[in-house]
Amino acid sequence: MGGRPLDETRLCEQARSGDVDAYEELVKRYQQLAFRTAYVVTRSAADAEDAAQEAFVKAYYALDRFRPGAPFKPWLMRIVVNEALNRRRAGSRQEGLALRMSQSRPSGGVAPSPEVAILDAETQRQVVAALNVLSERDRLVVALRYFFDMSEGEMAQVLECPVGTVKSRLSRALARVKEALPDE
């Protein structure tokens, strides 16, 4: 498959038809996002890695239930979030929140996100500390929007709630972050 990369819809169609290479391409496109999403929930790099891998396996076996033409990312991230929540509920190891995406060099040597590039070290520390005091639900809604750049519609699919609920959760979560940050 040389030249222009296949679009997501076509890859999903091919993967649904049993094309393992097409599914592998989807995994490559979303593995970092899946890991980072799972990390926000589990707070453990090892558990996030396991949750992301298991989510990809479950998604592969659930491809026949994936609606043709629907966006793949929110569907996959819902599976990732569920798997991460299951691992966390099962008593997985707890580590302090040092968001993987807020580190200067994420796993695999990927370039830092734009958010990381503009935050100086002290501001970054303060934001991570503020996010650390949030509930799991609030941390997830903030991460989906600002670290994973999801639209409100995509977030609603991942969180399985109406867009209005996403907006209100995000607003409340941001207010809590603001309260936790030092006045400057």
PDB file of N, CA and C in Angstrom, residues 2 25 50 75 80 97-98 108 134 146 174 176:
ATOM      1  N   GLY A   2       1.359   1.636  -1.150  1.00  0.00           N
ATOM      2  CA  GLY A   2       2.233   2.784  -1.253  1.00  0.00           C
ATOM      3  C   GLY A   2       1.466   4.045  -1.528  1.00  0.00           C
ATOM      4  N   GLU A  25      -2.895  -0.930  10.824  1.00  0.00           N
ATOM      5  CA  GLU A  25      -2.726   0.501  10.531  1.00  0.00           C
ATOM      6  C   GLU A  25      -3.566   1.343  11.490  1.00  0.00           C
ATOM      7  N   ASP A  50      -1.373  -2.239  29.465  1.00  0.00           N
ATOM      8  CA  ASP A  50      -2.201  -3.447  29.413  1.00  0.00           C
ATOM      9  C   ASP A  50      -3.622  -3.135  28.956  1.00  0.00           C
ATOM     10  N   TRP A  75     -15.362   5.419  19.091  1.00  0.00           N
ATOM     11  CA  TRP A  75     -15.760   4.033  19.376  1.00  0.00           C
ATOM     12  C   TRP A  75     -14.626   3.306  20.088  1.00  0.00           C
ATOM     13  N   VAL A  80     -11.383   1.668  25.214  1.00  0.00           N
ATOM     14  CA  VAL A  80     -10.179   1.919  26.022  1.00  0.00           C
ATOM     15  C   VAL A  80     -10.574   2.394  27.415  1.00  0.00           C
ATOM     16  N   LEU A  97      -0.277  10.791  39.808  1.00  0.00           N
ATOM     17  CA  LEU A  97      -0.575  11.235  38.444  1.00  0.00           C
ATOM     18  C   LEU A  97       0.557  12.104  37.934  1.00  0.00           C
ATOM     19  N   ALA A  98       1.265  11.548  36.967  1.00  0.00           N
ATOM     20  CA  ALA A  98       2.280  12.291  36.242  1.00  0.00           C
ATOM     21  C   ALA A  98       1.906  12.061  34.795  1.00  0.00           C
ATOM     22  N   GLY A 108       8.105   6.238  23.461  1.00  0.00           N
ATOM     23  CA  GLY A 108       8.366   6.048  22.036  1.00  0.00           C
ATOM     24  C   GLY A 108       9.062   7.223  21.381  1.00  0.00           C
ATOM     25  N   LEU A 134      -8.445  16.361  40.863  1.00  0.00           N
ATOM     26  CA  LEU A 134      -9.761  16.163  40.256  1.00  0.00           C
ATOM     27  C   LEU A 134     -10.219  14.715  40.418  1.00  0.00           C
ATOM     28  N   TYR A 146      -8.640  18.620  26.004  1.00  0.00           N
ATOM     29  CA  TYR A 146      -7.448  19.454  25.845  1.00  0.00           C
ATOM     30  C   TYR A 146      -6.168  18.691  25.547  1.00  0.00           C
ATOM     31  N   LEU A 174     -13.156  22.408  34.636  1.00  0.00           N
ATOM     32  CA  LEU A 174     -12.227  23.531  34.439  1.00  0.00           C
ATOM     33  C   LEU A 174     -12.294  24.516  35.593  1.00  0.00           C
ATOM     34  N   ARG A 176     -12.875  23.693  38.658  1.00  0.00           N
ATOM     35  CA  ARG A 176     -12.127  23.039  39.743  1.00  0.00           C
ATOM     36  C   ARG A 176     -10.621  23.155  39.520  1.00  0.00           C
TER      37      ARG A 176
END
